[in-house]
Coordinates of C-alpha atoms in Angstrom, one line a residue:
M1 CA -16.8 -56.4 133.1
S2 CA -18.9 -59.7 133.3
V3 CA -21.1 -60.8 130.5
K4 CA -24.2 -60.3 132.6
L5 CA -23.3 -56.8 133.6
W6 CA -22.4 -56.1 130.1
A7 CA -25.8 -57.4 128.9
I8 CA -27.6 -55.2 131.5
C9 CA -25.8 -51.9 130.3
A10 CA -26.2 -52.8 126.8
G11 CA -30.3 -53.2 127.5
L12 CA -30.2 -49.9 129.3
L13 CA -28.6 -48.1 126.3
L14 CA -30.9 -49.7 123.9
L15 CA -33.9 -48.7 126.1
M16 CA -32.7 -44.9 126.2
S17 CA -32.0 -44.9 122.3
N18 CA -35.6 -46.4 121.9
S19 CA -36.9 -43.6 124.1
L20 CA -35.4 -40.9 122.2
R21 CA -36.4 -42.2 118.9
A22 CA -40.0 -42.9 120.0
E23 CA -42.6 -42.1 117.3
A24 CA -44.4 -38.8 117.7
D25 CA -48.2 -38.6 117.2
L26 CA -50.3 -36.2 115.7
N27 CA -51.3 -33.5 118.2
G28 CA -53.2 -31.0 115.8
V29 CA -53.4 -29.4 112.5
A30 CA -54.2 -26.0 111.6
A31 CA -54.5 -23.7 108.6
Y32 CA -52.6 -20.3 108.5
S33 CA -54.2 -17.6 106.3
E34 CA -53.5 -14.0 105.5
L35 CA -55.9 -11.6 103.7
G36 CA -58.4 -14.6 103.3
N37 CA -55.9 -16.7 101.5
E38 CA -54.7 -20.0 103.2
L39 CA -50.9 -20.0 103.1
F40 CA -50.1 -23.5 104.5
I41 CA -51.4 -26.3 106.8
A42 CA -49.4 -26.7 110.1
A43 CA -49.1 -29.9 111.8
L44 CA -47.8 -30.5 115.5
Y45 CA -46.5 -34.0 116.5
A46 CA -45.4 -35.0 120.1
G47 CA -44.2 -38.2 121.7
Q48 CA -47.1 -37.5 124.4
T49 CA -50.1 -35.6 122.9
G50 CA -52.0 -33.2 124.9
T51 CA -54.1 -30.1 125.2
N52 CA -51.9 -28.1 127.6
A53 CA -49.5 -25.8 125.6
Q54 CA -47.1 -25.3 128.5
E55 CA -46.7 -29.1 129.1
L56 CA -46.2 -29.7 125.3
I57 CA -43.6 -27.0 125.2
N58 CA -41.7 -28.3 128.2
G59 CA -42.0 -32.0 127.3
S60 CA -38.8 -33.8 126.9
Y61 CA -39.8 -36.2 124.0
P62 CA -39.7 -36.1 120.2
K63 CA -41.7 -33.3 118.6
R64 CA -42.1 -32.2 115.1
M65 CA -43.6 -29.1 113.4
E66 CA -44.7 -29.5 109.7
L67 CA -45.8 -27.1 107.4
K68 CA -47.3 -28.0 103.8
I69 CA -47.6 -25.1 101.5
L70 CA -51.1 -24.3 100.2
A71 CA -50.7 -20.8 98.6
K72 CA -50.8 -21.3 94.8
Q73 CA -48.3 -18.5 94.2
G74 CA -46.1 -20.1 97.0
I75 CA -44.4 -18.3 100.0
T76 CA -41.3 -16.0 99.2
Q77 CA -38.1 -16.5 101.5
R78 CA -38.9 -13.0 102.8
Q79 CA -42.4 -13.8 103.6
F80 CA -41.3 -17.2 105.3
S81 CA -38.8 -15.1 107.5
R82 CA -41.3 -12.4 108.6
I83 CA -43.9 -15.1 109.6
W84 CA -41.4 -16.8 112.0
R85 CA -39.6 -13.6 113.1
E86 CA -42.9 -11.9 114.1
S87 CA -44.6 -14.8 116.1
V88 CA -41.1 -15.8 117.8
A89 CA -40.6 -12.1 118.9
I90 CA -44.0 -11.8 120.7
N91 CA -44.0 -15.2 122.1
N92 CA -40.5 -15.5 123.7
T93 CA -38.5 -13.6 126.3
R94 CA -35.8 -11.2 125.3
D95 CA -33.3 -13.6 127.0
A96 CA -34.4 -16.6 124.6
L97 CA -34.2 -14.2 121.4
I98 CA -30.8 -13.3 122.4
A99 CA -29.6 -16.8 123.1
Q100 CA -31.1 -18.1 119.8
A101 CA -30.3 -15.2 117.5
E102 CA -27.5 -16.9 115.5
N103 CA -29.6 -20.1 115.3
M104 CA -32.4 -18.2 114.0
V105 CA -30.4 -16.5 111.3
Y106 CA -29.2 -20.0 110.3
F107 CA -32.6 -21.5 110.3
E108 CA -33.9 -18.5 108.2
E109 CA -31.1 -19.1 105.6
L110 CA -31.8 -22.7 105.0
V111 CA -34.9 -21.7 103.0
R112 CA -32.9 -20.2 100.1
D113 CA -35.8 -19.3 97.7
R114 CA -39.6 -19.4 97.3
L115 CA -41.5 -22.2 98.9
E116 CA -44.1 -23.5 96.4
S117 CA -47.4 -25.4 96.7
N118 CA -47.3 -28.8 98.2
D119 CA -43.7 -28.3 99.6
H120 CA -43.2 -30.1 102.9
L121 CA -41.2 -28.6 105.6
V122 CA -40.2 -30.5 108.8
I123 CA -38.6 -29.2 111.8
A124 CA -37.9 -32.3 113.9
Y125 CA -36.8 -32.3 117.6
T126 CA -35.1 -35.3 119.2
P127 CA -34.1 -34.7 123.1
L128 CA -30.3 -34.2 123.5
R129 CA -29.6 -34.3 119.9
G130 CA -31.2 -31.0 118.6
V131 CA -33.2 -30.0 115.6
D132 CA -33.1 -31.4 112.1
V133 CA -34.5 -29.1 109.3
S134 CA -35.8 -30.9 106.2
L135 CA -37.5 -29.7 102.9
N136 CA -39.2 -32.5 100.7
S137 CA -37.3 -35.3 102.7
I138 CA -34.1 -33.6 102.0
L139 CA -32.2 -32.8 105.3
L140 CA -31.1 -29.0 105.0
G141 CA -29.4 -28.6 108.2
H142 CA -29.1 -29.4 111.9
I143 CA -29.2 -27.2 115.0
E144 CA -27.5 -28.6 118.2
D145 CA -29.4 -26.6 120.9
D146 CA -32.6 -28.2 121.9
A147 CA -33.8 -25.0 123.2
F148 CA -34.1 -23.8 119.6
F149 CA -37.2 -26.0 119.0
T150 CA -38.8 -24.6 122.2
L151 CA -38.5 -21.0 120.7
L152 CA -40.2 -21.9 117.4
L153 CA -42.8 -24.1 119.2
R154 CA -43.8 -21.2 121.3
S155 CA -44.5 -19.2 118.0
W156 CA -47.2 -21.6 117.4
I157 CA -48.7 -22.4 120.7
G158 CA -47.4 -19.7 123.0
P159 CA -49.6 -17.1 124.7
V160 CA -50.1 -15.0 121.5
P161 CA -51.9 -16.8 118.9
S162 CA -51.2 -15.7 115.1
S163 CA -55.0 -16.0 114.4
T164 CA -58.2 -17.0 115.8
G165 CA -58.4 -20.9 116.1
F166 CA -54.7 -21.6 114.8
R167 CA -53.3 -22.2 118.5
D168 CA -56.4 -24.1 119.6
D169 CA -56.5 -26.4 116.6
L170 CA -53.0 -27.5 117.2
L171 CA -54.0 -28.4 120.7
K172 CA -56.8 -30.8 119.9
A173 CA -54.9 -33.9 120.4
N174 CA -57.2 -36.9 119.4
T175 CA -60.0 -34.5 118.3
A176 CA -58.0 -33.0 115.1
D177 CA -60.1 -31.7 112.2
T178 CA -60.6 -34.7 110.1
A179 CA -61.1 -32.8 106.9
L180 CA -58.1 -30.9 107.5
V181 CA -56.1 -34.0 108.2
N182 CA -57.2 -35.6 105.1
R183 CA -56.0 -32.4 103.0
F184 CA -52.7 -32.6 104.8
N185 CA -52.2 -36.2 103.8
A186 CA -53.2 -35.7 100.2
M187 CA -50.4 -33.2 99.6
Y188 CA -47.1 -34.4 98.1
P189 CA -44.1 -32.3 96.7
R190 CA -43.5 -32.9 93.0
N191 CA -40.2 -34.7 92.0
A192 CA -38.8 -31.6 90.7
R193 CA -39.1 -29.8 94.0
I194 CA -37.2 -32.6 95.6
E195 CA -34.4 -31.8 93.4
I196 CA -34.5 -28.1 94.1
A197 CA -34.3 -28.9 97.7
K198 CA -31.1 -30.9 97.0
S199 CA -29.7 -27.7 95.2
W200 CA -30.0 -25.8 98.5
L201 CA -27.6 -28.1 100.4
P202 CA -24.3 -26.5 101.3
V203 CA -21.6 -26.7 98.6
V204 CA -18.6 -28.5 99.8
A205 CA -15.2 -26.9 98.9
P206 CA -12.7 -29.0 97.5
P207 CA -9.8 -29.9 99.9
P208 CA -6.6 -27.8 99.3
E209 CA -3.6 -29.1 97.5
D210 CA -0.7 -30.4 99.7
V211 CA 1.9 -27.7 99.7
D212 CA 5.1 -27.7 101.8
K213 CA 4.4 -24.7 104.3
P214 CA 5.7 -24.3 107.6
E215 CA 3.2 -25.1 110.2
V216 CA 1.9 -22.1 112.1
P217 CA -0.3 -22.7 115.1
V218 CA -3.9 -21.3 114.7
A219 CA -6.4 -20.6 117.4
V220 CA -9.6 -22.6 116.2
T221 CA -13.0 -23.0 117.8
T222 CA -14.5 -26.4 118.4
P223 CA -16.8 -27.2 115.5
A224 CA -20.4 -28.4 115.9
A225 CA -20.9 -32.0 116.3
A226 CA -22.0 -33.6 113.1
P227 CA -25.8 -34.5 113.1
V228 CA -26.4 -38.1 114.5
A229 CA -29.7 -38.8 112.8
T230 CA -29.4 -39.6 109.1
T231 CA -33.2 -39.7 108.4
V232 CA -36.1 -37.6 109.2
T233 CA -39.2 -39.6 110.5
E234 CA -42.1 -39.2 108.3
P235 CA -45.6 -38.6 110.0
K236 CA -47.4 -42.0 110.4
I237 CA -50.3 -40.6 108.4
L238 CA -48.3 -40.7 105.4
T239 CA -48.0 -43.9 103.4
A240 CA -46.2 -43.1 100.2
E241 CA -42.5 -44.1 100.0
K242 CA -40.3 -41.1 100.9
P243 CA -37.3 -40.2 98.9
A244 CA -33.8 -40.8 100.3
I245 CA -32.4 -38.2 102.6
V246 CA -29.3 -36.3 101.4
K247 CA -27.5 -35.1 104.3
P248 CA -25.3 -31.9 104.1
E249 CA -21.7 -32.4 104.0
V250 CA -20.9 -29.2 106.1
S251 CA -21.9 -28.9 109.5
P252 CA -23.6 -25.4 110.3
P253 CA -21.5 -23.0 112.0
V254 CA -21.4 -23.2 115.8
P255 CA -24.4 -21.2 117.4
V256 CA -23.2 -18.3 119.5
A257 CA -25.0 -17.9 122.9
L258 CA -25.9 -14.4 123.0
K259 CA -26.7 -13.9 126.5
T260 CA -25.4 -10.6 127.6
A261 CA -28.3 -8.2 127.0
S262 CA -30.6 -7.6 129.9
P263 CA -34.5 -7.6 129.4
G264 CA -35.8 -4.2 128.7
S265 CA -36.1 -1.8 125.8
E266 CA -32.4 -1.5 124.7
P267 CA -31.1 1.1 122.0
I268 CA -29.6 -0.3 118.9
A269 CA -26.2 0.2 120.5
A270 CA -26.9 -1.8 123.3
V271 CA -28.3 -4.7 121.1
A272 CA -25.2 -4.7 119.0
A273 CA -23.0 -4.9 122.2
A274 CA -24.9 -7.8 123.6
A275 CA -24.5 -9.7 120.3
E276 CA -20.7 -9.0 120.1
K277 CA -20.1 -8.6 123.7
K278 CA -18.5 -5.2 123.4
P279 CA -19.0 -2.1 125.5
V280 CA -21.9 0.1 124.3
Q281 CA -20.3 3.1 122.2
A282 CA -21.4 6.8 122.5
A283 CA -24.4 7.8 120.4
A284 CA -22.0 10.2 118.5
N285 CA -19.9 7.3 117.2
P286 CA -22.1 4.6 116.6
E287 CA -21.2 1.0 114.9
P288 CA -20.7 1.3 111.1
G289 CA -22.9 -1.8 110.7
L290 CA -24.6 -4.7 112.4
S291 CA -24.0 -8.6 111.9
K292 CA -27.2 -10.5 110.8
A293 CA -27.8 -11.6 114.2
Q294 CA -27.4 -8.1 115.8
A295 CA -30.1 -6.8 112.9
L296 CA -32.3 -9.6 113.7
L297 CA -32.3 -8.8 117.4
A298 CA -33.0 -5.2 116.8
R299 CA -35.9 -5.8 114.7
Q300 CA -37.4 -8.6 117.1
F301 CA -37.0 -6.3 120.0
Y302 CA -38.9 -3.4 118.2
M303 CA -41.6 -5.7 117.1
A304 CA -42.1 -6.9 120.6
D305 CA -42.2 -3.3 122.0
V306 CA -44.8 -2.3 119.4
F307 CA -46.9 -5.1 120.3
K308 CA -46.8 -4.5 124.1
K309 CA -47.5 -1.0 123.5
I310 CA -50.5 -1.8 121.3
N311 CA -51.7 -4.5 123.6
A312 CA -51.8 -1.9 126.4
H313 CA -54.2 0.2 124.6
V314 CA -56.7 -2.5 123.8
D315 CA -60.2 -1.5 125.0
Y316 CA -62.4 -4.6 125.0
P317 CA -65.9 -3.3 124.4
R318 CA -68.1 -4.1 127.3
R319 CA -71.0 -4.9 125.0
A320 CA -68.8 -7.4 123.0
Q321 CA -67.9 -9.0 126.2
Q322 CA -71.6 -9.4 127.4
L323 CA -72.3 -10.8 123.9
R324 CA -69.2 -13.1 124.5
Q325 CA -67.6 -12.1 121.3
T326 CA -64.0 -13.4 121.2
G327 CA -61.3 -13.9 118.7
T328 CA -58.1 -12.6 117.1
V329 CA -57.8 -9.7 114.9
R330 CA -54.5 -9.5 112.9
L331 CA -53.5 -6.0 111.5
S332 CA -50.7 -5.0 109.1
V333 CA -49.0 -2.0 110.5
V334 CA -46.5 0.0 108.6
I335 CA -44.2 2.2 110.6
D336 CA -42.0 4.9 109.2
G337 CA -38.6 5.8 110.3
T338 CA -39.6 8.3 112.9
G339 CA -42.1 6.0 114.6
N340 CA -45.3 7.2 113.1
V341 CA -48.1 4.9 111.6
K342 CA -48.2 5.3 108.0
T343 CA -51.0 2.7 107.4
V344 CA -53.0 0.2 109.2
A345 CA -55.1 -2.3 107.6
P346 CA -56.7 -5.7 108.4
V347 CA -55.2 -8.8 107.6
E348 CA -57.6 -11.1 109.2
E349 CA -60.9 -9.9 110.7
L350 CA -63.5 -11.3 113.0
D351 CA -67.3 -11.3 112.1
F352 CA -67.8 -8.8 115.1
V353 CA -67.4 -5.3 114.0
M354 CA -67.0 -4.0 117.5
L355 CA -63.8 -6.1 117.8
N356 CA -62.6 -5.1 114.5
K357 CA -63.0 -1.4 115.4
A358 CA -61.4 -1.9 118.7
A359 CA -58.4 -3.4 117.2
L360 CA -57.8 -0.7 114.8
A361 CA -58.4 1.9 117.6
A362 CA -55.8 0.3 119.8
V363 CA -53.1 0.9 117.2
R364 CA -54.2 4.5 116.6
S365 CA -54.1 5.2 120.2
A366 CA -50.6 3.5 120.8
A367 CA -49.1 5.5 118.0
P368 CA -46.5 7.1 117.8
F369 CA -43.9 4.4 118.5
A370 CA -40.3 4.9 118.9
P371 CA -38.2 5.6 116.0
L372 CA -36.9 2.6 114.0
P373 CA -33.4 1.5 115.0
A374 CA -30.9 3.0 112.8
G375 CA -29.0 -0.1 112.2
L376 CA -31.8 -1.8 110.2
D377 CA -31.2 0.7 107.4
V378 CA -34.8 0.6 106.4
A379 CA -37.1 3.5 105.7
E380 CA -40.1 1.9 107.0
L381 CA -41.2 -1.4 108.8
E382 CA -44.4 -3.6 108.2
L383 CA -45.6 -5.6 111.2
S384 CA -48.4 -8.2 111.4
V385 CA -49.9 -7.4 114.7
P386 CA -52.3 -10.0 116.4
I387 CA -54.6 -8.6 118.9
T388 CA -56.6 -11.2 120.9
F389 CA -60.0 -10.6 122.6
A390 CA -60.6 -13.4 125.2
L391 CA -63.2 -13.2 128.0
G392 CA -61.5 -13.3 131.6
E393 CA -58.0 -12.7 130.1
L394 CA -57.8 -9.0 129.2

């Protein structure tokens, strides 16, 4: 290869590398609340900012989803998982949920304990390089599949917003709320929390001692490639020097693409079969237990079915439409093992009484629901159900 041709190739590679590492700019910020209490501030960054949700979701450029915890009591690991599971379930297709089930379990388990006030979680996507997840500048793990970021991003800016204004605020591009941006800027994790994040890193097992043993061929799967990026890009608005990133020594397990289940309302046996690629067993001889991915899928499928049934029973009051009353009501719905509603209570209400009553009526009209999947092994299931009233869309 001539020197000139080599220089041209090197220049192209450099341009491609710079493109992949292009800085992402702030697209919007939003506060997430439950029962009137702010839990966290969410910030969305993108290599190309905009107000069109679908273009941002499909865009092949660097993007980041960031959370800074506001709740004084923090957010428990269980609460953290619930928030993601529900919003992911109702904003993605079943095929997407199946394909990303193993990655979703891995993502949830990266957060090993309670998130505390001012903790900073970053989910950073680089095209063709997957997703890095860091807490307080400590890289907790890496997910190879680019599509996993799309799954999470749809939970924020997909068709079903978690609350009034949350989705819209993340899509404001250059008109983000200045006061909320300033609050986000002013939040930094305590040094002790950085050490806690380090303690969540995988423990590296010591190498085995050399022992003379006959070599036995063992079938192995190809391990996931080690993460290429060793740093997490901090938002441009943050000026304080960031701590050094500690990278996990062990790569996460290879994601398993669970793509055999077809869309629809599958029974629990079908969910298990899809995840394990096994034939569906007869109801009289069920599987003795479910893997974490299978249990997650069963829960998410059930959530999605409940949401669809409730949404089908929403009656948008004509008077409220005439008054141009809009917004999202979020309800806590507790369903027992037989599918009956034990309790329904508001998590986030609107200032419009007619819409609040219409949301409650939709849940009561939709009940009862299907019995809880037996494989979940729970007596009841609590869901946070958003019901959106939008002119021209219902």
